[in-house]
Short mmCIF file of C-alpha atoms and ligand atoms in Angstrom, two decimals:
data_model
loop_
_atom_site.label_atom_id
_atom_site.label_comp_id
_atom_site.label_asym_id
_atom_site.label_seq_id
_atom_site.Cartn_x
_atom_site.Cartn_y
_atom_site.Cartn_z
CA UNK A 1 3.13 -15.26 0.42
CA UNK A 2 2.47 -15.31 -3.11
CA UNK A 3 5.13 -13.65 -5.67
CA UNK A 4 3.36 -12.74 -9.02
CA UNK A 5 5.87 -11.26 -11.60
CA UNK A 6 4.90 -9.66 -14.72
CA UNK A 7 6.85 -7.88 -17.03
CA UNK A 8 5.39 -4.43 -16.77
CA UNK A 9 4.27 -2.45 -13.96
CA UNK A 10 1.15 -1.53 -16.24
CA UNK A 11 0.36 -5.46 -15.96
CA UNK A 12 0.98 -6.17 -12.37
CA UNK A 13 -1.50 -2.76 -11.75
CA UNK A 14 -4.21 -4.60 -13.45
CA UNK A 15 -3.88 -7.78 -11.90
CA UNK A 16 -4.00 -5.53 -8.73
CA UNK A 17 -7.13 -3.69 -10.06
CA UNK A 18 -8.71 -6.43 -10.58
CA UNK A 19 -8.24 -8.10 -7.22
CA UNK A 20 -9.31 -4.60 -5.29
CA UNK A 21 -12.15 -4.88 -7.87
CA UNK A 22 -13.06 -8.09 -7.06
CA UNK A 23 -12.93 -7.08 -3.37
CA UNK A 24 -15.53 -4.12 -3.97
CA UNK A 25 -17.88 -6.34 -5.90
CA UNK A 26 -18.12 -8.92 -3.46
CA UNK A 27 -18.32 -6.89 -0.07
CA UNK A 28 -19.47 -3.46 -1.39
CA UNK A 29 -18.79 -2.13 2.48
CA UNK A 30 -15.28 -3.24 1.75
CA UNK A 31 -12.41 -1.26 4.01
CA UNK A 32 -9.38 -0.51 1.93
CA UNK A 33 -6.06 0.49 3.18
CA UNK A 34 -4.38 2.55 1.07
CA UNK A 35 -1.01 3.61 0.24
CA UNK A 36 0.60 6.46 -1.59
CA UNK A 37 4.06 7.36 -3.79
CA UNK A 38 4.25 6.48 -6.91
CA UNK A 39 3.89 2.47 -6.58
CA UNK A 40 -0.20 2.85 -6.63
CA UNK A 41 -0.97 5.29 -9.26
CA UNK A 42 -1.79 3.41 -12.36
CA UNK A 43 -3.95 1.28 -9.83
CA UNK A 44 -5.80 4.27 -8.85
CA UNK A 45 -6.24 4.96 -12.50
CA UNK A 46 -7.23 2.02 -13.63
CA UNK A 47 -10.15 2.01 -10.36
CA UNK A 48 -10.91 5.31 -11.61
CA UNK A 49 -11.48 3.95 -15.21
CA UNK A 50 -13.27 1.45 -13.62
CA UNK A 51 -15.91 3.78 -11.96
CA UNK A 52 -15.92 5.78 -14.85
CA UNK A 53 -17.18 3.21 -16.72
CA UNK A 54 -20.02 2.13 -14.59
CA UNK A 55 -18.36 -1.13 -13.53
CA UNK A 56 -17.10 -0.20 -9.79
CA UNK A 57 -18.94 1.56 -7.39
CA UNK A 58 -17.27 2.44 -3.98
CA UNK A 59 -20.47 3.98 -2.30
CA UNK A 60 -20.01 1.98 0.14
CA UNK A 61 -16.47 1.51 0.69
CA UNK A 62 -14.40 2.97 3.38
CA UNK A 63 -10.69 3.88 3.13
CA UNK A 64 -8.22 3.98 5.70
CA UNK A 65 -4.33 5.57 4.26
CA UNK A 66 -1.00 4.36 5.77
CA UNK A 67 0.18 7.72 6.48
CA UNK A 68 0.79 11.36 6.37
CA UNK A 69 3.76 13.57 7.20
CA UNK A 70 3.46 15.76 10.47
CA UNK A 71 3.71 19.39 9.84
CA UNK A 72 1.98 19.66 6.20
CA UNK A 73 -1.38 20.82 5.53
CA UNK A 74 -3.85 18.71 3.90
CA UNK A 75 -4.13 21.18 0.84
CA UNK A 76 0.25 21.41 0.04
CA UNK A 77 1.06 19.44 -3.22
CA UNK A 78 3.02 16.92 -1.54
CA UNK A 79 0.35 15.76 1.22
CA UNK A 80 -1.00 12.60 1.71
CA UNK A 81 -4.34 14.30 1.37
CA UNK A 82 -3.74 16.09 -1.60
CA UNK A 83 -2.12 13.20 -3.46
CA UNK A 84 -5.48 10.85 -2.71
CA UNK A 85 -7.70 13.34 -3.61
CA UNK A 86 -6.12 14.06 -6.94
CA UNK A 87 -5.09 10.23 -8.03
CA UNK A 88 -8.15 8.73 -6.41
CA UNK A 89 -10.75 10.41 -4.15
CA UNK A 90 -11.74 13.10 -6.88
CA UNK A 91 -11.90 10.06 -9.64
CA UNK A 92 -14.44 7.95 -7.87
CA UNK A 93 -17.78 7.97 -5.83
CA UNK A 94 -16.33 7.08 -1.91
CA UNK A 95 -17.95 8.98 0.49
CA UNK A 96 -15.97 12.12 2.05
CA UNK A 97 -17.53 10.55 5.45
CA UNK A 98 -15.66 7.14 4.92
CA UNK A 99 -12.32 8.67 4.21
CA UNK A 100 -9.61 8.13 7.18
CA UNK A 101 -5.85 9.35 6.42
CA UNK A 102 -3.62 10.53 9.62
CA UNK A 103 -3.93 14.10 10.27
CA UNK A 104 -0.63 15.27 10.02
CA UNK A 105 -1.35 18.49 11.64
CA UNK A 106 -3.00 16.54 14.62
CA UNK A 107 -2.56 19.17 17.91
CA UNK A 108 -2.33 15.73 20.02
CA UNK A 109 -0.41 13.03 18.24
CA UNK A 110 -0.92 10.14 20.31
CA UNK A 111 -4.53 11.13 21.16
CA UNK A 112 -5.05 11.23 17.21
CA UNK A 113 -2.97 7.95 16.61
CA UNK A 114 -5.07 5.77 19.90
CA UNK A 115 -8.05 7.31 17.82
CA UNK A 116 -6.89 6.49 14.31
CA UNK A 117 -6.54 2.63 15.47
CA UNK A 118 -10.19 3.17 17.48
CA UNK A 119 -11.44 3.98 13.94
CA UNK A 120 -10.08 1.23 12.22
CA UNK A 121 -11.64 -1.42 14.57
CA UNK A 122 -14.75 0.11 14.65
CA UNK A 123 -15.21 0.45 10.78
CA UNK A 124 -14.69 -3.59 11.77
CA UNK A 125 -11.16 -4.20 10.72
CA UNK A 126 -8.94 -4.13 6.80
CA UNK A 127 -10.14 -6.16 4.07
CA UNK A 128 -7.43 -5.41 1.76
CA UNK A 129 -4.57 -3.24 2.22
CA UNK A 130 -2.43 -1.97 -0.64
CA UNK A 131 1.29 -1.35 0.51
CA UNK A 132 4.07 -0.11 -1.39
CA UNK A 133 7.88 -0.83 -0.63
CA UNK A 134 10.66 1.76 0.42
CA UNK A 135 13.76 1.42 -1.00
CA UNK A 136 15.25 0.41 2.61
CA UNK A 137 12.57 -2.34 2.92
CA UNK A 138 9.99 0.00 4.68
CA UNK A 139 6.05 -0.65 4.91
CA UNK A 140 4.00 2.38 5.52
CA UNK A 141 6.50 4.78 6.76
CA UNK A 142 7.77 1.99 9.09
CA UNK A 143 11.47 2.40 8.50
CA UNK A 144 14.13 -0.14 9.36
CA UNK A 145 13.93 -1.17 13.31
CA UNK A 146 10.18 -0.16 13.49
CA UNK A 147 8.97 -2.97 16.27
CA UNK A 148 7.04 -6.11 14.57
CA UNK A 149 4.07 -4.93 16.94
CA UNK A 150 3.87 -1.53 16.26
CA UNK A 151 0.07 0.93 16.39
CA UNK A 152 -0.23 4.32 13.97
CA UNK A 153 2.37 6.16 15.96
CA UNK A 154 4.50 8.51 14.73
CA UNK A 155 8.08 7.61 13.15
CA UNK A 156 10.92 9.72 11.86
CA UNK A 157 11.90 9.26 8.58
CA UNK A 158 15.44 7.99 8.03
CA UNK A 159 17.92 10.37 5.75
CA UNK A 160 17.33 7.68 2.59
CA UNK A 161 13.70 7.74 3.03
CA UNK A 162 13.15 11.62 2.90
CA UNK A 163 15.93 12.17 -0.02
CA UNK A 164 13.71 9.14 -2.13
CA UNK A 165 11.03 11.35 -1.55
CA UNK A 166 12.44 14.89 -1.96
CA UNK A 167 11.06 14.54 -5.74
CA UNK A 168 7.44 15.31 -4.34
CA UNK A 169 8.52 18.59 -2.68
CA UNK A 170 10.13 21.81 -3.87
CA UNK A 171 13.45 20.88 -2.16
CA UNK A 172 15.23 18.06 0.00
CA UNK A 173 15.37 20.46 3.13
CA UNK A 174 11.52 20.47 2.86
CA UNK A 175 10.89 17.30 3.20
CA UNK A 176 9.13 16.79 6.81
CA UNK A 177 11.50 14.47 9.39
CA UNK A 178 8.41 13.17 10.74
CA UNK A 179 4.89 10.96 9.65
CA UNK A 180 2.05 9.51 11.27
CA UNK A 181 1.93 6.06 10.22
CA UNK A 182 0.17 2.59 10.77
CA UNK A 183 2.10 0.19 12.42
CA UNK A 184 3.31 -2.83 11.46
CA UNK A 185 0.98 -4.49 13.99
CA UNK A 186 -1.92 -2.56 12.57
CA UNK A 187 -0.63 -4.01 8.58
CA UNK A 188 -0.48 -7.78 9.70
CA UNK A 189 -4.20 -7.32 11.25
CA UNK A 190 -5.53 -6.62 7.37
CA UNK A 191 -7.36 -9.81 5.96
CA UNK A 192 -5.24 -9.64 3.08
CA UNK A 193 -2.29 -7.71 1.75
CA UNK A 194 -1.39 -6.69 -1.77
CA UNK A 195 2.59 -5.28 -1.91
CA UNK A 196 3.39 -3.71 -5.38
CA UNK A 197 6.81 -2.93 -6.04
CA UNK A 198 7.99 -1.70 -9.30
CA UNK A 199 11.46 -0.84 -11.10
CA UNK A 200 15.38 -2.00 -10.24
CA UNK A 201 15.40 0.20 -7.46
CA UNK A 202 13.11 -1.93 -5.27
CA UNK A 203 14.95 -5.12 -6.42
CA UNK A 204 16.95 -5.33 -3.05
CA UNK A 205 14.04 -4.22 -0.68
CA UNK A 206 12.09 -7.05 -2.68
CA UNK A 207 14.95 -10.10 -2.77
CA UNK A 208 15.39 -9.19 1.52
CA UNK A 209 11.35 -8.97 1.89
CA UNK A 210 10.50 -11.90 0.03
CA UNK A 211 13.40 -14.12 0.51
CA UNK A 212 15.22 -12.67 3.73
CA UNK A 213 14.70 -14.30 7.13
CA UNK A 214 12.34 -11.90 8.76
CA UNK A 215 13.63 -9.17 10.46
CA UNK A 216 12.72 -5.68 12.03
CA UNK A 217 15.59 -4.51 10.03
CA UNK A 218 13.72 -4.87 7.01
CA UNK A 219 10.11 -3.91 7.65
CA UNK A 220 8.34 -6.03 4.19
CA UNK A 221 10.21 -9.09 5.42
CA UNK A 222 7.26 -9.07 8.39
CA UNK A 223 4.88 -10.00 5.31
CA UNK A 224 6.43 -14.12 4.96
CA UNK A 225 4.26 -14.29 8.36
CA UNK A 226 1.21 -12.96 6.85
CA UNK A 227 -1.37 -15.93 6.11
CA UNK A 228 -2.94 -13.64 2.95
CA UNK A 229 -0.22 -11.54 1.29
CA UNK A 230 0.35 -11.41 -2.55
CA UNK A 231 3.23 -10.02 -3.87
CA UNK A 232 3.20 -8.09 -7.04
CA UNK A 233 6.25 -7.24 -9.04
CA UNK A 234 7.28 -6.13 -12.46
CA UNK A 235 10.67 -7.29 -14.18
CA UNK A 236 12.96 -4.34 -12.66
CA UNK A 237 11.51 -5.15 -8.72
CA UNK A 238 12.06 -9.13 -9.50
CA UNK A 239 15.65 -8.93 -10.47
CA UNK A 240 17.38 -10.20 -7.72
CA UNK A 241 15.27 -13.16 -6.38
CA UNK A 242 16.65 -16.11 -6.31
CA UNK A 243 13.83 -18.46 -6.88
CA UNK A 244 11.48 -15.97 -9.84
CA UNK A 245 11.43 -18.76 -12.28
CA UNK A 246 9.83 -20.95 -9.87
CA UNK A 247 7.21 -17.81 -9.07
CA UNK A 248 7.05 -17.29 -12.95
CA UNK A 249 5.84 -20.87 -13.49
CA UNK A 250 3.83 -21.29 -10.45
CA UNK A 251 1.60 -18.10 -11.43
CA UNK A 252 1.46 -19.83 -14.95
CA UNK A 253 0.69 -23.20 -14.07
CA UNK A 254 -1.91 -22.27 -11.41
CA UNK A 255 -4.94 -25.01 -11.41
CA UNK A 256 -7.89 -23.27 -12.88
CA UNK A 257 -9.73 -23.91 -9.74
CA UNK A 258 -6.84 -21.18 -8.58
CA UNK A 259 -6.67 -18.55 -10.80
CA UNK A 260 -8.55 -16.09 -9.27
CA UNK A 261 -7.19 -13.37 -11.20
C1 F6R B 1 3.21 5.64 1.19
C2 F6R B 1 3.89 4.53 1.85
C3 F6R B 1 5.30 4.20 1.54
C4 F6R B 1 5.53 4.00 0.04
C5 F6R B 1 6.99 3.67 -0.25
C6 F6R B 1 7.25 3.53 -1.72
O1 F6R B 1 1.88 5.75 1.64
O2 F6R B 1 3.30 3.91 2.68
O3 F6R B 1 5.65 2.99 2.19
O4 F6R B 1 4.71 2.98 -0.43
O5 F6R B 1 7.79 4.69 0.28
O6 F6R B 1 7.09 4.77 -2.34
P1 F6R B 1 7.06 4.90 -3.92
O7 F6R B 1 5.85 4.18 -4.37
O8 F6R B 1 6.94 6.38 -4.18
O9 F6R B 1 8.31 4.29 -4.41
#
């Protein structure tokens, strides 16, 4: 696991532009696993510049999100749909056809979920997945207790989880119980994995991730077993980890051979 710290959220979303980027331009048939909230968003925007600017084309690309809540139609404000369309999927030139995010208003869950997994393999497996960090240590929507192993199934959201995200609905009460999400299993099978994390509030979820002993009880903690995983955090998220100077200087000190960033 690598820990990159930067002062700003702005400047750990370039570093991870620039490795997605990098990504694109070297496999253009890249698959991406995205993630929502509001962790990703000046990533997306800075992809979107990107494109805009003739330098990244995702033509070929195809995009797999961690997850969707049950219950919510793909066109309400505070869908998984909606939220990639408008921050992303509207901004750049991926193919509708190579889009995949769990259909929340799937009339056979499981059936949907075996199928979701099906499509992942098929479309030959992650590249580079892009995970945020709930406030309780959750990847995806794989809260606290989620099995190491688990497939897109769905999850219920704990009480924490839905009141973090009651900002993105009307109300708390509207805030679905229930998500489709990847599992954890289907996360460690990515080729690599980029967690951002951002602000104080993370800071605990980070210190438990990154320097916890691994545990279902804290879902990013599954990530110190993941031979690819970069870690990218601003000042707020990095507050409480024991060894950051040593993270600070490694990132610094890197051999030029190393600095692929
Ligand atoms: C969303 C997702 C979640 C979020 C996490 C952090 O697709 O998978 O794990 O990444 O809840 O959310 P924000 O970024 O809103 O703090």
């Amino acid at each position: 696991m690598e820990v990159i710290i930067l002062p700003t959220a702005e400047e750990a979303s370039e570093v991870a532009a620039r490795l997605v980027a990098r990504q694109v331009r070297e496999k253009p048939q890249s698959v991406l696993g995205l993630a929502t909230g509001s962790t990703p968003c000046k990533l997306y925007d800075l992809l979107a510049r990107m494109h805009r600017d003739g330098d990244l084309d995702f033509s070929k690309t195809t995009s797999f999100n961690l997850d969707e809540y049950v219950g919510l139609d793909p066109v309400h404000p505070a869908s998984y749909h909606h939220f990639m369309e408008k921050n992303l999927f509207s901004l750049i030139n991926i193919p509708q056809g190579h889009i995949h995010i769990p259909d929340g208003l799937a009339a056979d869950v499981p059936a949907h979920c075996t199928a979701y997994e099906k499509a992942i393999r098929e479309a030959g497996g992650i590249d580079l997945q892009i995970l945020g960090l709930g406030s309780d240590g959750h990847l995806g929507f794989n809260e606290p207790g989620s099995s190491l192993a688990s497939r897109t199934r769905i999850k219920t959201l704990t009480e924490r989880t839905r009141s973090d995200n009651a900002r993105f609905f009307a109300d708390c009460g509207e805030v679905p119980h229930h998500v489709i999400t990847m599992g954890l299993g289907t996360i460690m099978e990515s080729r690599m994995c980029l967690l951002l994390a951002f602000g104080e509030g993370k800071a605990h979820a980070v210190a438990q991730s990154v320097e916890g002993p691994v545990t279902a009880s804290v879902p990013g903690s599954l990530l110190q077993f993941h031979p690819h995983a970069k870690v990218l955090l601003d000042a707020g998220a990095a507050s409480l980890l024991a060894r950051a100077d040593y993270y600070r200087w490694v990132y610094k000190n890197k051999p030029e051979w190393q600095t692929d960033l």
